[in-house]
mmCIF file of C-alpha atoms in Angstrom:
data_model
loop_
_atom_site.group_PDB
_atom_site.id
_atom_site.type_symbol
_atom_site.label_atom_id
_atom_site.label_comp_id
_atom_site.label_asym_id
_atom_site.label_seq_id
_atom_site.Cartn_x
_atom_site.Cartn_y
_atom_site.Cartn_z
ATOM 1 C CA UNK A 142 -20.654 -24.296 -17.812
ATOM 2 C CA UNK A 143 -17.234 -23.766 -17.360
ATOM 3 C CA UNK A 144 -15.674 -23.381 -13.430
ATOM 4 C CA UNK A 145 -14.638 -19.789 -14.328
ATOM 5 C CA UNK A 146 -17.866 -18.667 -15.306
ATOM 6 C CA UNK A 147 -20.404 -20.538 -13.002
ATOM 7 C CA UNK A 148 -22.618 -18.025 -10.751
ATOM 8 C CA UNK A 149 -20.491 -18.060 -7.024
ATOM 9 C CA UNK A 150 -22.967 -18.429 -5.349
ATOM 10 C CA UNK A 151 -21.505 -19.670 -2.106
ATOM 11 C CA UNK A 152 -18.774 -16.531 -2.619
ATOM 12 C CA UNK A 153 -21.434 -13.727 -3.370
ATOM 13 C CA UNK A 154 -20.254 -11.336 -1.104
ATOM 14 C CA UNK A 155 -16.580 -12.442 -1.086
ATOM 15 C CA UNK A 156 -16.976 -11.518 -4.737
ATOM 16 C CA UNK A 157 -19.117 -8.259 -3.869
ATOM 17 C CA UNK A 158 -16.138 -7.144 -1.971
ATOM 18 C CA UNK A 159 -14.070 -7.640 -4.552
ATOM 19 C CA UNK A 160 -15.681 -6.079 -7.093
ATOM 20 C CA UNK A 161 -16.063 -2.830 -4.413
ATOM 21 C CA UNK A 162 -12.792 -3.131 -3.582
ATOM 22 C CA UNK A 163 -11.684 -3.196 -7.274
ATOM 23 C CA UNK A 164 -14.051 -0.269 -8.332
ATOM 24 C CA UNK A 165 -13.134 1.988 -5.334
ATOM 25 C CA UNK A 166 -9.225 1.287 -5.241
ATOM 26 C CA UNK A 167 -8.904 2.416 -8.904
ATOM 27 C CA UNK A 168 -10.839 5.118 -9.185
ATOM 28 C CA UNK A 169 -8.544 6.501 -6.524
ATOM 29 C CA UNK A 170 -5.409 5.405 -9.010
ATOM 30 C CA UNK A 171 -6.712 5.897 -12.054
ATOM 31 C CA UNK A 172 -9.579 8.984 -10.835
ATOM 32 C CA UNK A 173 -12.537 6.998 -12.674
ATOM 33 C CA UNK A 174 -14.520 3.947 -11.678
ATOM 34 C CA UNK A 175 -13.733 0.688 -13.686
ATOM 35 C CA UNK A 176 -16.660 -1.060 -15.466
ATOM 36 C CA UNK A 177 -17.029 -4.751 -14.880
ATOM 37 C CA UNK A 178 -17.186 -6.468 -18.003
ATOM 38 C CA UNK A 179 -18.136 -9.516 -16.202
ATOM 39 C CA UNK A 180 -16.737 -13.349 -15.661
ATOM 40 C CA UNK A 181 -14.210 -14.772 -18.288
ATOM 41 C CA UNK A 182 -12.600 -17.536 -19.493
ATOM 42 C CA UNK A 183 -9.552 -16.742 -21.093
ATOM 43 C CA UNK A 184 -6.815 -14.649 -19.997
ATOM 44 C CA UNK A 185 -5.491 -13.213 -23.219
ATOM 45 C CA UNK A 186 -3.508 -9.933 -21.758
ATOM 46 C CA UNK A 187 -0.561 -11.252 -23.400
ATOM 47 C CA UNK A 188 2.301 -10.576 -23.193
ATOM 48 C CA UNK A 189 1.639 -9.363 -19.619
ATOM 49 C CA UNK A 190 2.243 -9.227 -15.329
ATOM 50 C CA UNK A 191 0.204 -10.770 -12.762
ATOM 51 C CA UNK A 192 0.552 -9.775 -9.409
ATOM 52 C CA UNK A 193 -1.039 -12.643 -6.572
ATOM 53 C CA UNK A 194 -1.335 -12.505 -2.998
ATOM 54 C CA UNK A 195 -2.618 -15.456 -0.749
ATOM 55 C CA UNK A 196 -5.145 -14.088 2.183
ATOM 56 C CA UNK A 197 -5.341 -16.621 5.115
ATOM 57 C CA UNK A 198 -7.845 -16.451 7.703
ATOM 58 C CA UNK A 199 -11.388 -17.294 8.081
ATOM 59 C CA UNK A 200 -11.506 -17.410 4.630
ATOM 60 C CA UNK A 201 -8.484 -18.768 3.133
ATOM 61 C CA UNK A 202 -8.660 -17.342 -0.596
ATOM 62 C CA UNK A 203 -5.583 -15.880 -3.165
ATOM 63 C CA UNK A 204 -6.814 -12.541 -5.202
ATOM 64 C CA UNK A 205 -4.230 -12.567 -8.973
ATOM 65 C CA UNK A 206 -4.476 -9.481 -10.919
ATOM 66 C CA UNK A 207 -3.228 -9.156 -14.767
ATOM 67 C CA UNK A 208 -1.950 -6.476 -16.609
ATOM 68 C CA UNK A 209 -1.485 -6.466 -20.347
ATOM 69 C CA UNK A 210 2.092 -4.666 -20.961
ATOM 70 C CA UNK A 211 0.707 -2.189 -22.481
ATOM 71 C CA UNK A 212 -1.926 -1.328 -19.559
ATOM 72 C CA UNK A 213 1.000 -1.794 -17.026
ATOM 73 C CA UNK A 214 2.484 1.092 -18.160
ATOM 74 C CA UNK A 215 -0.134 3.037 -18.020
ATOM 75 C CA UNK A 216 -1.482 2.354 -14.557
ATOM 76 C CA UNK A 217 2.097 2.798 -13.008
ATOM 77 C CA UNK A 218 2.208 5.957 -14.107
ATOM 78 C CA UNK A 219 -1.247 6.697 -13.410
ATOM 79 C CA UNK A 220 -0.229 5.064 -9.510
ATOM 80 C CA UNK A 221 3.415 6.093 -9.347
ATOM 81 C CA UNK A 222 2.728 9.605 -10.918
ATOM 82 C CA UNK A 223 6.489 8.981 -13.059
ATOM 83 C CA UNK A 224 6.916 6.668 -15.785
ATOM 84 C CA UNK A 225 8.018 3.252 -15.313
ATOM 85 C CA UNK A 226 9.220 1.030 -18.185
ATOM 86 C CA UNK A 227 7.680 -2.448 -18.299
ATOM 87 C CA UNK A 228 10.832 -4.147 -18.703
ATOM 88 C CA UNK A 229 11.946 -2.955 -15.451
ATOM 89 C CA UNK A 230 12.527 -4.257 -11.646
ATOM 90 C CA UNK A 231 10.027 -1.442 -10.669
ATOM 91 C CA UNK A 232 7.198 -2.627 -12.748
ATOM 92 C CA UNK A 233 7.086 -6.152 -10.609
ATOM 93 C CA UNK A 234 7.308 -3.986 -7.562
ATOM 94 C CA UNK A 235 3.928 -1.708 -8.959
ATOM 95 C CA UNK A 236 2.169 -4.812 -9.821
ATOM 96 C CA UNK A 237 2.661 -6.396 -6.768
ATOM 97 C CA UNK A 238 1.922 -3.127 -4.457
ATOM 98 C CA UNK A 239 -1.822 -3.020 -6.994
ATOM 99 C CA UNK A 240 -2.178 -6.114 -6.068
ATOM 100 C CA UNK A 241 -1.610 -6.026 -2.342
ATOM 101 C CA UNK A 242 -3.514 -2.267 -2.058
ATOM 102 C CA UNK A 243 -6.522 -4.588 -3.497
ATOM 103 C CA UNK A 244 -6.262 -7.420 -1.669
ATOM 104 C CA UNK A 245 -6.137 -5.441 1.799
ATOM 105 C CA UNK A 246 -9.376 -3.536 0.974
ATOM 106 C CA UNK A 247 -10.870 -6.722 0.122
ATOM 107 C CA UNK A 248 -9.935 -7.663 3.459
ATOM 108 C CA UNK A 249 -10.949 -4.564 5.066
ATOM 109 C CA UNK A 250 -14.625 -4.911 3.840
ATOM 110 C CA UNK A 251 -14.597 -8.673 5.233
ATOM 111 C CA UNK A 252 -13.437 -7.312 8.013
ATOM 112 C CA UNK A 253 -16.236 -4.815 8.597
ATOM 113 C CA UNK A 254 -18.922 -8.478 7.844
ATOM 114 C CA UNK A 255 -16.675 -10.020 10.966
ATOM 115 C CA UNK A 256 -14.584 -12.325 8.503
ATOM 116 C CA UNK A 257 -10.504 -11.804 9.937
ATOM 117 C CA UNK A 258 -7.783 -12.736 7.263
ATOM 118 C CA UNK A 259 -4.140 -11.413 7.092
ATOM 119 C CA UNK A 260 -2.162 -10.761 4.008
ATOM 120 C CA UNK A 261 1.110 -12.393 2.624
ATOM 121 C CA UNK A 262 3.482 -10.803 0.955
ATOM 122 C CA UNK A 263 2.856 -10.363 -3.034
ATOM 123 C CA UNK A 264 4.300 -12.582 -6.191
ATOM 124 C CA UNK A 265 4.682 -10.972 -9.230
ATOM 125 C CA UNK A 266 5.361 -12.943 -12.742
ATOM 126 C CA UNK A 267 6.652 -11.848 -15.895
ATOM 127 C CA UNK A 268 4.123 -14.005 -18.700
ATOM 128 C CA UNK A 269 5.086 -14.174 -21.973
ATOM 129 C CA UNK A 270 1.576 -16.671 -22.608
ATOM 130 C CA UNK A 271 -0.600 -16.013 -19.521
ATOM 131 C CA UNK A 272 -2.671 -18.400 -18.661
ATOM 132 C CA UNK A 273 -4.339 -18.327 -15.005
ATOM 133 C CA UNK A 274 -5.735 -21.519 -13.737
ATOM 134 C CA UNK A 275 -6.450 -22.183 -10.081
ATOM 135 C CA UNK A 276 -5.665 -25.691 -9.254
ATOM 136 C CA UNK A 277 -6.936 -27.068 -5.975
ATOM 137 C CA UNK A 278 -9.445 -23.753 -5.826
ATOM 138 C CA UNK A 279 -13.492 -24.822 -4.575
ATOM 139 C CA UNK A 280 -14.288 -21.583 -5.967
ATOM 140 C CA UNK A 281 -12.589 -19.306 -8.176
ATOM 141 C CA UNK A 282 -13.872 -15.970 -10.423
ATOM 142 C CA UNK A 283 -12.067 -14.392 -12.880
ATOM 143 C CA UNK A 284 -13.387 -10.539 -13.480
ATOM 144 C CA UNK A 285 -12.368 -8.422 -16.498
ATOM 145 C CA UNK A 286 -12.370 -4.646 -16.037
ATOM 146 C CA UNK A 287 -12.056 -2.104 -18.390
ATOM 147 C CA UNK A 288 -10.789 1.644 -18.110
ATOM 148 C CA UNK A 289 -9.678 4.070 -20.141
ATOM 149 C CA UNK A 290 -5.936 3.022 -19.429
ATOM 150 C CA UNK A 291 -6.797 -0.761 -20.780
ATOM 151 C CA UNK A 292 -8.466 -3.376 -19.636
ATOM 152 C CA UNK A 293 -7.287 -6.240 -16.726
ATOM 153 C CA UNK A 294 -8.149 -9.169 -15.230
ATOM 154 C CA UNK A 295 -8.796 -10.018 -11.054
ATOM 155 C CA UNK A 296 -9.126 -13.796 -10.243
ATOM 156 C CA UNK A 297 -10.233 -15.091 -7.040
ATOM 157 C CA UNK A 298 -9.849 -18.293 -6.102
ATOM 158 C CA UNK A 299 -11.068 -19.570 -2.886
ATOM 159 C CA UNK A 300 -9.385 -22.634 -1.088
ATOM 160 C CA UNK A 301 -12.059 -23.605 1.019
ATOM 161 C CA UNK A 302 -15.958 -23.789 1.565
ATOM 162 C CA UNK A 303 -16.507 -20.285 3.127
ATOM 163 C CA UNK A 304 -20.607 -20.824 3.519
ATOM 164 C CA UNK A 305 -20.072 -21.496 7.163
ATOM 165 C CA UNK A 306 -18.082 -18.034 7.329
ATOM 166 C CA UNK A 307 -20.309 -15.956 5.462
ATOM 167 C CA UNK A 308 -23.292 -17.368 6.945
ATOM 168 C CA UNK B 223 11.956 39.254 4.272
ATOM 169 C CA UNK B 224 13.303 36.078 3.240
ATOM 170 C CA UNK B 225 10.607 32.783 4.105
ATOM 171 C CA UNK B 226 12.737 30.228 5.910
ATOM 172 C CA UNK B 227 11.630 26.645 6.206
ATOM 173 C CA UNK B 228 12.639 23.639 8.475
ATOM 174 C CA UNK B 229 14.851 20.965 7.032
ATOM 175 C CA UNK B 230 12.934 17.546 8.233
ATOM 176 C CA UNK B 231 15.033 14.635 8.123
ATOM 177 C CA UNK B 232 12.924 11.765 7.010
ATOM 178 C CA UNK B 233 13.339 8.245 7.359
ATOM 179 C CA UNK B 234 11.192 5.989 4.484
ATOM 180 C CA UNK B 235 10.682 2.737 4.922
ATOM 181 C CA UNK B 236 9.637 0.201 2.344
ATOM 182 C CA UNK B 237 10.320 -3.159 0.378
ATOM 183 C CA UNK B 238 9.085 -1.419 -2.768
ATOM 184 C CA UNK B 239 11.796 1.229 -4.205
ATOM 185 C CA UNK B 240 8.573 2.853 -6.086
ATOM 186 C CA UNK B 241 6.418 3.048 -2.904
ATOM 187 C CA UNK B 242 9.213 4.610 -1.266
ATOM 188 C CA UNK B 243 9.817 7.079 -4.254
ATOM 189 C CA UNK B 244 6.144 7.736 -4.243
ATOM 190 C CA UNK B 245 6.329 9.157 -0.960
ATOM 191 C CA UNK B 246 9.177 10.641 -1.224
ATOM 192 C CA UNK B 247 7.707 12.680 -4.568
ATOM 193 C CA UNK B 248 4.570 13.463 -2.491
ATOM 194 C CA UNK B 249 6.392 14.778 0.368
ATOM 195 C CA UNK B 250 8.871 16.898 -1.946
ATOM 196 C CA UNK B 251 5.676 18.255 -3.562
ATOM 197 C CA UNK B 252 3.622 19.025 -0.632
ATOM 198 C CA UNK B 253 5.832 22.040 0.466
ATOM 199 C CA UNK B 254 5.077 21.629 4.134
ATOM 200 C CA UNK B 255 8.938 21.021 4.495
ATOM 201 C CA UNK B 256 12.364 20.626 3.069
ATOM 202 C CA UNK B 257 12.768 16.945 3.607
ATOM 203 C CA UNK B 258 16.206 15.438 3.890
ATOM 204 C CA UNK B 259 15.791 11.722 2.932
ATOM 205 C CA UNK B 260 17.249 8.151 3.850
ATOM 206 C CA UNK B 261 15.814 5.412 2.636
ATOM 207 C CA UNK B 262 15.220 1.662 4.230
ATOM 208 C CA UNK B 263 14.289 -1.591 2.973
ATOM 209 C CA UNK B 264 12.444 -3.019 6.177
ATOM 210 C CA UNK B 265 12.327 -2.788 9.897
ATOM 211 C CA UNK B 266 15.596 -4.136 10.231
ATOM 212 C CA UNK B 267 17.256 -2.317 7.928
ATOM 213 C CA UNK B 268 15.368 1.260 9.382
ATOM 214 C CA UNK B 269 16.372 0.112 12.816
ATOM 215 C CA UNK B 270 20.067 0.401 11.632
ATOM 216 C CA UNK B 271 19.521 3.976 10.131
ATOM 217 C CA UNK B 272 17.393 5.280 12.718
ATOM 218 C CA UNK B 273 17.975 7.282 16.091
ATOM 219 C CA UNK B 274 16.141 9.930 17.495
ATOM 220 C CA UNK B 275 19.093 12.453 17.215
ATOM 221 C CA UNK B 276 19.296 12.042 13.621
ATOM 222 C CA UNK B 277 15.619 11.262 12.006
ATOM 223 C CA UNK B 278 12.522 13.470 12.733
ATOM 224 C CA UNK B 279 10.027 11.708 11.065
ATOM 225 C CA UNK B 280 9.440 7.916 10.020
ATOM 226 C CA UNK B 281 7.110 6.740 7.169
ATOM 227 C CA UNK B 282 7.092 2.945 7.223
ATOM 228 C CA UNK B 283 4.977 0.346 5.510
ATOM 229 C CA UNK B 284 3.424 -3.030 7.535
ATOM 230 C CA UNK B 285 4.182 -5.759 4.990
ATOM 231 C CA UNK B 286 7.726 -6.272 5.269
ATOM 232 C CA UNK B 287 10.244 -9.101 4.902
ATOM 233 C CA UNK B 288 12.834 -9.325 8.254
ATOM 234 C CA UNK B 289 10.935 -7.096 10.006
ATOM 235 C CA UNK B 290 7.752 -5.631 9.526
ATOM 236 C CA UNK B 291 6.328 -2.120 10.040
ATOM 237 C CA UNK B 292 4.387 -2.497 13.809
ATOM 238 C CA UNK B 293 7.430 -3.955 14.832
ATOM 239 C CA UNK B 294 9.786 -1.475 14.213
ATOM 240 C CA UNK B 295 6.809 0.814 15.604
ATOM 241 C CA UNK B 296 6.990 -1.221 18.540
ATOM 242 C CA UNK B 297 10.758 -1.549 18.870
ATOM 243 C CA UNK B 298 11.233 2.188 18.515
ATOM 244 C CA UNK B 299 8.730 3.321 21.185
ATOM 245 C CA UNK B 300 10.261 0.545 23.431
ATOM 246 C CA UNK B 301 13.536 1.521 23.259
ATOM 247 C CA UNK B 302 13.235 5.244 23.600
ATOM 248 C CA UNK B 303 10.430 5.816 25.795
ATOM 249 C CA UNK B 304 10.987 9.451 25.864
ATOM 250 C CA UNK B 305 11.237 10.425 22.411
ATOM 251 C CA UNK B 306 8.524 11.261 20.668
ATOM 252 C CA UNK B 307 9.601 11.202 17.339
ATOM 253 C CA UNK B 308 6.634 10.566 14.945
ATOM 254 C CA UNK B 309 6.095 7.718 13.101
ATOM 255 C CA UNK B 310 3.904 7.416 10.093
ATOM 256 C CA UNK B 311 2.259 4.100 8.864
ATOM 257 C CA UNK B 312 1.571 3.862 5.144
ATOM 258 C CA UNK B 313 -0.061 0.529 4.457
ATOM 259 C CA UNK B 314 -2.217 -1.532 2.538
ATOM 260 C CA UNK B 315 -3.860 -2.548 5.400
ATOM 261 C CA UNK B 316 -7.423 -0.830 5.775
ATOM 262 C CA UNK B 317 -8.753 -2.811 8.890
ATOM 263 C CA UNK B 318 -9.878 -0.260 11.816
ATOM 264 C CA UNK B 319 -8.219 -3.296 13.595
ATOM 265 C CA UNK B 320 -4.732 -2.453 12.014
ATOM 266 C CA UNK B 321 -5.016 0.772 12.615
ATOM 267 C CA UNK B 322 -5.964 0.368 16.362
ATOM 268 C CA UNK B 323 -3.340 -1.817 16.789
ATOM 269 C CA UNK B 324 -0.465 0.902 14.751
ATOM 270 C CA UNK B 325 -1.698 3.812 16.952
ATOM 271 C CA UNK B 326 -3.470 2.721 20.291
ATOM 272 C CA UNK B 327 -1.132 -0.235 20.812
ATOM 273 C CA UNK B 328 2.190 0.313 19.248
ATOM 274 C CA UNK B 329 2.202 3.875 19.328
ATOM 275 C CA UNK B 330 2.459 4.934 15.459
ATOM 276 C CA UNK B 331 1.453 8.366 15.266
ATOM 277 C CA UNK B 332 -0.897 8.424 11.535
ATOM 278 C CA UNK B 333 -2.358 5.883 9.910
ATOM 279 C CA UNK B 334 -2.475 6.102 5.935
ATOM 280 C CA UNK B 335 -3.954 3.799 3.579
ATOM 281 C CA UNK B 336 -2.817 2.892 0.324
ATOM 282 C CA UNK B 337 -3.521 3.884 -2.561
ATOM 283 C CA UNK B 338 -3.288 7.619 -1.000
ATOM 284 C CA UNK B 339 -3.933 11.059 -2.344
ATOM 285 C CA UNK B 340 -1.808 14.349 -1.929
ATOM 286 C CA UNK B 341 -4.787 15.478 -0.081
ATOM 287 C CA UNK B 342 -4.910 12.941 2.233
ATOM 288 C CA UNK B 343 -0.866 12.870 2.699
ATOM 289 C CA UNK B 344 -1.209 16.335 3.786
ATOM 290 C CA UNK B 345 -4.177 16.208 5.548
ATOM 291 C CA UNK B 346 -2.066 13.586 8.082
ATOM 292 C CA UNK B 347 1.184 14.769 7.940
ATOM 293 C CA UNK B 348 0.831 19.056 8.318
ATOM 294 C CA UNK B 349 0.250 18.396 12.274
ATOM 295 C CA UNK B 350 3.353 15.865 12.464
ATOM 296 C CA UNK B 351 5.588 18.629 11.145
ATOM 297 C CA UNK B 352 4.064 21.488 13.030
ATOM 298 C CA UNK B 353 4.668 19.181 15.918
ATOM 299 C CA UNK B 354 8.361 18.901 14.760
ATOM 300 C CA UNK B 355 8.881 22.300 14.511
ATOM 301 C CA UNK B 356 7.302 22.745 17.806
ATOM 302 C CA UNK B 357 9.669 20.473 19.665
ATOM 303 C CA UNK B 358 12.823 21.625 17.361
ATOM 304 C CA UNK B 359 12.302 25.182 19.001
ATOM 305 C CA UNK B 360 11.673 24.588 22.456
ATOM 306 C CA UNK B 361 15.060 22.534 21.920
ATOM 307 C CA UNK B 362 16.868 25.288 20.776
ATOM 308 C CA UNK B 363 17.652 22.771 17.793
ATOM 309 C CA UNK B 364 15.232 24.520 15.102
ATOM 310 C CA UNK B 365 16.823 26.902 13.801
ATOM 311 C CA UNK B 366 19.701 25.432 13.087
ATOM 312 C CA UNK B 367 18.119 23.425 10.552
ATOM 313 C CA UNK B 368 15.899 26.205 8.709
ATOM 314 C CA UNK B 369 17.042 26.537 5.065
ATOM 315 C CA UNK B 370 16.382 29.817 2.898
#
């Protein structure tokens, strides 16, 4: 069994709070719940954007999430409310804000289990051939979603043993 | 009878051009003003455009390169004790910590989470304008800036 797909079982509710955060933070973007298609392998959105953001704290973990070009456009408008074109300046600044609002309700819900972490600021990259890997990661997950505006991707990878923190 | 409404001169603050469009769109739209716009890039950069003579309202993010959003918050209420001008947190941070911290500590007057609704923009902001209004009249400064 791969490392992408093997049961988390040391992250559960790291990845129980993501998959919260993910379903509640779009459905106020996008006005429906996303469906988790479950753990994947590869990350064929391509061409595409990914949007990361490292979280250190307790838990020191990084939280990616990928866009197809043709979904990008769609969720920024569906965010923005105007259209953005994927080519432009603006669409790394949407991905990266998704990707940030996600990450600090991810926090927000470790928060509330008595886990502190702090965000960074986001990275956003262009991909012509995405192709997330998580070198150096203990843990990682990678989620597909799927919506009426397209399906994308949310990867988790977790630098450190967090069984201590999660008790 | 002609309805008159106050011109509020708004300061938003954000490293994202679309965030700060965003708000800008969703204050435009909620009607509860005619808004009068600068825009800033971070704390640093809003501390350069702002002064209590000249901006009525402040919507600032947290995450911020140069300066971030509590400490502008901070910096502000520091510097003019006596003003009261309101300043409005829009964040990705959810944490009843952060938002402790923006109002109890610092002195940020609303909280807002992102991603936000035109509900809940409204729901926050409609005080902070009456509030405006409030202190533009007793000022003798309100009605100079009504617009028809």
């Amino acid at each position: 069994m791969s490392k992408a797909t093997e049961p988390v079982y040391e992250s559960l509710r790291l990845a129980e709070s993501l998959d919260e955060a993910v379903k509640s933070t779009f459905e106020v973007i996008l006005g429906e719940r996303p469906t988790c298609c479950g753990s994947v392998d590869d990350s064929s959105l391509c061409p595409g954007m990914v949007g990361i953001i490292a979280v250190i704290g307790d838990v020191s973990w990084s939280l990616s999430l990928a866009f197809s070009s043709e979904t990008a456009v769609r969720v920024a408008k569906k965010f923005a409310g105007f259209e953005i074109e994927y080519d432009s300046a603006d669409m790394a600044d949407v991905v990266g804000e998704l990707a940030n609002v996600l990450a600090g309700d991810v926090v927000a819900r470790l928060d509330e289990l008595g886990i502190k972490a702090a965000l960074s600021l986001p990275t956003v990259a262009r991909v012509s051939d995405l192709n997330l890997s998580e070198p150096g990661a203990v843990e990682s997950l990678r989620l597909k979603y799927s919506t009426s505006e397209g399906t994308f991707l949310v990867g988790l990878a977790v630098g450190k043993s967090i069984k201590n923190s999660l008790g | 009878m002609e309805v008159c409404q106050l011109k509020v001169r708004a300061l938003v603050v954000d490293d994202s051009r679309v965030m700060r469009n965003m708000v800008m769109q969703e204050l435009r739209r909620s009607g509860l003003a005619d808004f009068e716009f600068t825009e800033a890039e971070n704390g640093a950069d809003a501390l350069k455009k702002f002064h209590p003579s000249k901006i009525d309202i402040v919507f600032i993010d947290w995450n911020m390169p140069k300066m971030s959003g509590i400490e502008f918050v901070r910096k502000v209420r520091s510097t003019w004790k006596n003003e009261q001008t309101p300043l409005v947190m829009i964040t990705s941070e959810k944490t009843v910590g952060k938002a402790e911290e923006a109002l109890d500590s610092a002195g940020a007057n609303a909280f807002i989470s992102k991603p936000f609704t035109a509900e809940m923009l409204d729901r926050k902001i409609a005080p902070l304008i009456k509030d405006i209004e409030a202190r533009g009249s007793s000022r003798g400064g309100f009605f100079s800036r009504l617009v028809k």
